[in-house]
């Protein structure tokens, strides 16, 4: 893309200010800015911004979905486990670690996975994840493919970290890193921020684009060649989660569903977690802020709260369906954030309070693209220890307590 083309694209998008410093840039800076302008879809940003401002509501009808609860899982434990483990042994299952996030709440200043949560000796978050996965690969006596999503902001550090630590004992031939895309950030008027004279402020575009990014990175070849039929996708920050859990995979296989979501019973009706439900009869996740007081307190026929099972960002998807829907458009979410930007004098300002919007797609919106989904209940204290904050709820402290409770030496 040359200057004229870039100018035309920006003028049409109402973002002409991006070229404000053009005359003061050197050749490399000009080239880098043109490349960013070329790869940016300003139309998506504009549409999402408008929808956000107009407060466009989701009018689909929400109704309860039946979860597979602990007693049913217990009754079928042996059979589910065997079915799931056989699938893993036969190479039908892959794992996808979502590690492209910024970890801003934790103030991680780098990949969250390199954070040391140990007390008497170092224990890195990535190490816990690999160790959890190896519980299963040891039982199956075979490694499975582990795909790790990073972003421009943390790719090199993540890859070097795994290399420095010898992949924490995992077979590195089975580990594949891929980068997610970035999305530009705007002010509250929908104008993109610049964070240098030749760069539009951007951040990872949410965890929804993971499969498209895998395809773009050429990883479909491995899925096809090795016959991977299920992908278990999970967040980096839950240090207790079971990965490629044979019980979970076995339940999906035996019930013949194309999607599974691990869920925990909510700690309170208004806990801030997405909840499994049906939207217009399709399995879906309703965000906590969409759950009205009335829905929150609705009871099912057994007297239990009808919207009582929160997702913990651990999903399993069937790959043949993923391939069909990979080009489908996920909705964009507009999130208020603190966005560093350069002021009139070209100085970088780091705001203390939110000053604009980031644009993201979310994995939870993929659930409704599958015709069948099992919300699969797990015991909260056994499988859910997310690290989002430095202290308090969902923090390093709370995760350490839960790890200790589960016999992990810190
Ligand atoms: P969170 O929503 O907790 O976001 O991510 P975050 O970026 O890690 O943390 P904050 O909000 O800035 O404090 C949930 C999971 O999704 C991944 C994260 O790495 C984490 O595993 N994620 C999030 C991505 O892979 N890419 C993204 O763009 C966002």
XYZ file of C-alpha atoms and ligand atoms in Angstrom:
439
model
C 0.000 0.000 0.000
C 1.373 3.447 -0.862
C 0.713 6.804 0.785
C -2.169 7.782 -1.537
C -3.967 4.463 -1.002
C -3.489 4.720 2.753
C -4.789 8.286 2.789
C -7.878 7.300 0.775
C -8.613 4.359 3.109
C -8.229 6.558 6.185
C -10.272 9.443 4.756
C -13.126 7.073 3.952
C -12.966 5.648 7.465
C -12.872 9.071 9.123
C -9.407 8.311 10.557
C -7.251 10.814 8.635
C -5.410 11.903 11.785
C -3.340 8.692 11.589
C -1.104 10.391 8.996
C -0.638 13.556 11.035
C 3.086 12.969 11.629
C 3.835 11.480 8.185
C 6.327 14.148 7.123
C 8.447 13.646 10.229
C 8.776 9.842 9.825
C 11.797 7.994 8.418
C 11.426 5.360 5.685
C 11.167 2.392 8.061
C 8.545 4.129 10.177
C 6.543 5.041 7.071
C 6.677 1.459 5.845
C 5.570 0.100 9.192
C 2.646 2.539 9.460
C 1.486 1.758 5.897
C 1.562 -1.963 6.663
C -0.575 -1.443 9.756
C -3.084 0.704 7.855
C -3.295 -1.921 5.124
C -3.989 -4.766 7.535
C -6.527 -2.862 9.647
C -10.241 -3.386 9.034
C -11.588 0.027 10.033
C -15.101 -0.937 8.894
C -15.380 -3.581 11.642
C -14.331 -1.030 14.217
C -16.840 1.514 12.932
C -19.712 -1.002 12.895
C -18.928 -2.264 16.390
C -18.517 1.248 17.732
C -21.896 2.300 16.300
C -23.660 -0.797 17.637
C -22.147 -0.094 21.047
C -23.227 3.549 21.024
C -26.722 2.641 19.867
C -26.808 0.024 22.622
C -28.038 -2.684 20.234
C -29.629 -5.449 22.322
C -29.722 -9.198 21.753
C -33.442 -9.958 21.439
C -33.233 -13.729 21.409
C -35.291 -15.618 23.949
C -33.238 -17.082 26.794
C -34.280 -20.378 28.356
C -32.500 -22.900 30.634
C -30.259 -25.689 29.356
C -29.789 -29.012 31.102
C -26.269 -29.453 32.492
C -24.622 -32.830 32.944
C -24.280 -32.741 36.704
C -21.866 -34.465 39.071
C -24.107 -37.457 40.001
C -24.611 -38.382 36.333
C -20.889 -38.039 35.687
C -20.094 -40.154 38.750
C -22.490 -42.895 37.606
C -20.755 -43.056 34.217
C -17.222 -42.366 35.419
C -15.644 -45.639 34.322
C -17.193 -45.696 30.923
C -16.614 -41.977 30.165
C -13.012 -42.249 31.310
C -12.271 -45.263 29.135
C -13.950 -43.773 26.069
C -12.106 -40.465 26.546
C -8.721 -42.042 27.219
C -9.040 -44.305 24.168
C -9.732 -41.242 22.011
C -6.637 -39.551 23.457
C -4.511 -42.663 22.917
C -5.681 -42.748 19.314
C -4.568 -39.140 18.731
C -8.099 -37.829 18.275
C -7.707 -35.018 20.830
C -5.585 -31.853 20.720
C -5.218 -29.071 23.268
C -5.259 -25.316 22.649
C -3.840 -22.944 25.244
C -5.136 -19.387 24.918
C -2.226 -17.253 26.044
C -2.534 -14.153 23.902
C -4.127 -11.961 26.579
C -2.466 -8.956 28.169
C -3.096 -9.872 31.816
C -3.594 -6.198 32.615
C -5.455 -6.862 35.870
C -2.523 -8.899 37.121
C -0.111 -6.223 35.896
C 1.858 -9.080 34.355
C 3.978 -6.930 32.006
C 4.571 -9.927 29.748
C 2.922 -13.301 29.215
C 0.826 -14.310 32.223
C 2.177 -17.850 31.955
C 5.700 -16.820 32.992
C 4.405 -15.584 36.344
C 5.976 -17.408 39.302
C 3.308 -18.440 41.812
C 5.587 -20.596 43.954
C 6.323 -19.952 47.624
C 9.367 -22.065 48.528
C 10.459 -22.727 44.948
C 9.522 -21.305 41.541
C 6.292 -22.622 40.025
C 5.352 -20.902 36.801
C 1.799 -20.751 35.524
C 2.876 -22.382 32.239
C 4.561 -25.115 34.276
C 1.300 -25.873 36.114
C -0.572 -26.062 32.827
C 1.937 -28.466 31.302
C 1.976 -30.551 34.465
C -1.835 -30.806 34.398
C -1.726 -31.888 30.770
C 0.987 -34.436 31.502
C -1.217 -36.143 34.089
C -3.339 -37.188 31.126
C -0.614 -37.851 28.560
C 1.158 -40.077 31.098
C -2.049 -42.043 31.667
C -2.530 -42.317 27.895
C 1.178 -43.051 27.416
C 1.357 -40.668 24.469
C 1.797 -36.924 24.041
C -0.943 -34.967 22.321
C -0.545 -31.850 20.201
C -0.535 -28.662 22.260
C -1.230 -25.487 20.287
C -0.330 -22.262 22.093
C -1.861 -18.946 21.037
C 0.267 -15.859 21.656
C 0.064 -12.306 20.354
C 2.467 -9.742 18.895
C 2.867 -8.446 22.431
C 4.144 -11.675 24.006
C 5.109 -14.191 21.316
C 8.913 -14.057 21.550
C 8.944 -14.080 25.359
C 6.562 -17.043 25.479
C 8.524 -19.117 22.980
C 11.862 -18.359 24.666
C 10.406 -19.188 28.067
C 9.273 -22.633 26.930
C 12.676 -23.250 25.332
C 14.591 -22.080 28.422
C 12.565 -24.484 30.551
C 12.790 -27.411 28.153
C 9.034 -27.301 27.663
C 8.685 -28.398 31.283
C 9.339 -31.954 30.207
C 6.739 -32.023 27.402
C 7.752 -33.353 23.972
C 8.504 -30.138 22.067
C 7.670 -31.799 18.731
C 4.068 -31.692 19.883
C 4.046 -27.989 20.819
C 3.036 -25.414 18.188
C 2.945 -21.666 18.813
C 0.751 -19.389 16.725
C -0.049 -15.693 16.908
C -3.501 -14.184 17.111
C -4.419 -10.963 15.313
C -4.447 -7.491 16.792
C -7.284 -4.934 16.792
C -6.859 -1.178 16.935
C -8.192 0.810 19.889
C -10.230 4.012 19.733
C -11.225 6.934 21.893
C -14.830 7.267 23.018
C -15.685 8.996 19.714
C -14.509 6.016 17.668
C -11.272 7.668 16.472
C -8.232 5.395 16.681
C -5.517 6.335 19.155
C -1.875 6.569 18.119
C 0.638 5.218 20.623
C 3.586 6.532 18.617
C 3.852 8.785 15.599
C 3.919 5.745 13.327
C 1.770 3.203 15.161
C -1.959 2.974 15.847
C -2.632 1.806 19.425
C -3.644 -1.846 19.263
C -4.095 -4.918 21.433
C -4.865 -8.628 20.960
C -8.299 -8.969 19.350
C -9.848 -11.223 22.006
C -9.834 -14.991 22.375
C -12.563 -15.630 19.764
C -10.266 -15.689 16.746
C -8.178 -18.630 17.913
C -9.297 -21.125 15.252
C -8.992 -18.672 12.377
C -5.513 -17.785 13.629
C -4.657 -21.493 13.763
C -5.765 -21.878 10.166
C -3.787 -18.799 9.100
C -0.721 -20.269 10.774
C -1.093 -23.448 8.676
C -1.881 -25.666 11.670
C -4.883 -27.258 10.011
C -2.359 -29.502 8.275
C -1.503 -31.145 11.592
C -5.163 -31.520 12.517
C -5.922 -33.151 9.175
C -2.777 -35.253 8.906
C -2.998 -36.625 12.442
C -6.781 -36.965 12.443
C -7.494 -34.684 15.433
C -11.264 -34.749 15.913
C -11.623 -32.742 19.131
C -9.854 -29.643 20.407
C -9.906 -28.827 24.100
C -9.446 -25.059 24.384
C -8.627 -23.408 27.699
C -7.386 -20.258 29.412
C -3.853 -19.804 30.645
C -4.829 -18.565 34.072
C -6.727 -21.456 35.642
C -3.901 -23.340 37.346
C -6.124 -26.179 38.575
C -7.902 -27.110 35.389
C -7.884 -30.580 33.919
C -6.773 -30.439 30.311
C -7.873 -32.998 27.702
C -9.844 -34.500 30.557
C -10.790 -38.069 29.548
C -14.061 -37.839 31.520
C -15.129 -34.697 29.675
C -14.110 -36.018 26.243
C -15.707 -39.401 26.977
C -19.003 -37.765 27.999
C -19.094 -35.802 24.750
C -18.313 -38.848 22.652
C -20.863 -41.058 24.372
C -23.571 -38.415 24.148
C -22.648 -37.620 20.541
C -22.391 -33.834 20.976
C -20.179 -31.483 19.003
C -19.353 -29.078 21.831
C -18.740 -29.261 25.551
C -18.249 -26.530 28.117
C -16.920 -27.172 31.589
C -19.068 -25.386 34.137
C -19.149 -24.874 37.885
C -22.118 -24.239 40.118
C -22.233 -20.490 40.712
C -21.120 -19.309 44.140
C -23.984 -16.774 44.232
C -26.878 -15.990 41.856
C -25.181 -12.754 40.835
C -21.648 -14.131 40.454
C -19.976 -12.398 37.520
C -19.568 -15.373 35.215
C -21.111 -16.268 31.863
C -23.878 -18.830 32.278
C -24.878 -21.665 29.963
C -28.388 -21.327 28.550
C -30.367 -21.666 25.333
C -30.883 -18.591 23.162
C -33.747 -19.153 20.758
C -33.256 -22.874 21.540
C -29.527 -22.906 20.584
C -26.923 -23.750 23.267
C -25.295 -20.512 24.233
C -23.640 -18.473 26.964
C -25.377 -15.523 28.524
C -23.026 -12.912 29.959
C -23.565 -11.986 33.613
C -24.580 -8.449 32.694
C -27.274 -9.800 30.353
C -28.789 -11.948 33.093
C -31.769 -10.053 34.430
C -32.857 -10.240 38.072
C -35.826 -12.321 36.940
C -33.676 -14.885 35.109
C -31.202 -14.962 37.974
C -33.945 -16.067 40.345
C -35.844 -18.424 38.043
C -36.067 -21.940 39.476
C -36.275 -25.200 37.537
C -38.704 -28.029 38.315
C -36.349 -29.457 40.967
C -36.228 -26.107 42.775
C -32.652 -25.326 41.728
C -31.758 -22.015 40.079
C -32.281 -22.533 36.370
C -29.227 -20.447 35.376
C -26.803 -21.830 37.866
C -23.836 -23.113 35.874
C -21.025 -20.735 35.014
C -18.461 -21.352 32.277
C -14.780 -21.556 33.272
C -13.250 -21.061 29.823
C -12.578 -24.707 29.146
C -14.377 -25.871 26.009
C -14.075 -28.843 23.691
C -15.110 -28.482 20.068
C -15.399 -30.981 17.236
C -12.942 -30.033 14.537
C -15.141 -30.914 11.536
C -17.716 -28.350 12.707
C -14.994 -25.812 13.564
C -13.838 -26.017 9.956
C -17.350 -25.345 8.677
C -17.881 -22.327 10.879
C -14.362 -20.932 10.802
C -15.326 -18.112 8.486
C -18.535 -17.290 10.347
C -18.575 -13.826 11.835
C -18.353 -13.667 15.582
C -19.854 -10.563 17.170
C -17.417 -7.877 18.271
C -17.461 -6.757 21.890
C -16.517 -3.202 22.751
C -14.707 -2.951 26.073
C -13.867 0.221 27.980
C -10.136 0.235 28.803
C -7.170 2.439 29.658
C -5.357 3.009 26.384
C -1.906 4.639 26.286
C -1.736 7.276 23.542
C 0.376 10.179 22.342
C -0.879 13.678 23.001
C -0.676 16.756 20.781
C 3.045 17.117 21.597
C 3.758 13.516 20.698
C 4.364 12.446 24.326
C 3.062 9.047 25.470
C 0.345 9.327 28.119
C -0.699 6.356 30.267
C -4.195 7.185 31.533
C -5.268 6.386 35.098
C -8.871 5.706 34.122
C -10.510 4.182 31.029
C -10.255 6.578 28.103
C -11.500 4.531 25.166
C -12.443 1.198 23.683
C -10.790 -2.050 22.716
C -12.475 -4.395 20.279
C -12.589 -8.151 20.855
C -14.304 -11.339 19.765
C -14.870 -13.996 22.428
C -14.678 -17.770 22.420
C -17.943 -18.006 24.384
C -19.776 -16.753 21.280
C -18.613 -19.856 19.411
C -20.779 -22.146 21.523
C -23.970 -21.112 19.745
C -22.500 -22.138 16.395
C -22.680 -25.776 17.476
C -25.974 -27.636 17.332
C -25.361 -29.558 20.540
C -23.413 -28.740 23.648
C -23.013 -30.371 27.056
C -22.464 -28.077 30.019
C -20.241 -30.481 31.980
C -20.157 -29.840 35.714
C -16.859 -29.975 37.599
C -16.130 -29.436 41.281
C -15.178 -25.802 41.706
C -12.491 -26.313 44.358
C -10.898 -29.068 42.334
C -10.771 -27.479 38.892
C -11.172 -23.738 39.115
C -8.382 -21.522 40.390
C -8.177 -18.587 37.979
C -5.508 -15.935 38.426
C -6.885 -12.620 37.239
C -5.846 -10.178 39.979
C -2.842 -9.592 42.223
C -4.838 -9.929 45.437
C -8.370 -10.789 46.582
C -10.863 -12.683 44.423
C -9.352 -14.819 41.631
C -5.840 -13.850 42.591
C -2.458 -15.451 43.150
C -3.370 -15.737 46.847
C -6.669 -17.518 46.241
C -5.088 -19.801 43.624
C -2.277 -20.737 46.038
C -4.842 -21.701 48.689
C -6.682 -23.885 46.201
C -3.482 -25.500 44.937
C -2.518 -26.353 48.521
C -5.986 -27.754 49.138
C -5.402 -30.033 46.156
C -2.050 -31.280 47.392
C 0.233 -29.192 45.195
C 3.459 -28.283 47.033
C 4.213 -24.645 46.696
P -9.023 -12.582 30.063
O -10.353 -12.209 29.587
O -8.841 -12.862 31.500
O -8.014 -11.446 29.594
O -8.521 -13.808 29.202
P -6.477 -11.205 29.905
O -5.977 -10.384 28.767
O -5.717 -12.461 30.177
O -6.466 -10.366 31.249
P -6.939 -8.852 31.524
O -8.403 -8.806 31.204
O -6.105 -7.981 30.609
O -6.622 -8.668 32.967
C -9.031 -15.100 29.330
C -8.140 -16.028 28.513
O -8.176 -15.654 27.137
C -6.861 -15.366 26.675
C -6.059 -15.016 27.911
O -4.675 -15.208 27.678
C -6.661 -15.964 28.923
O -6.127 -17.258 28.767
N -6.915 -14.258 25.717
C -7.565 -13.114 26.027
C -6.273 -14.411 24.523
O -5.651 -15.454 24.242
N -6.336 -13.368 23.641
C -6.966 -12.215 23.910
O -6.974 -11.312 23.055
C -7.618 -12.090 25.138
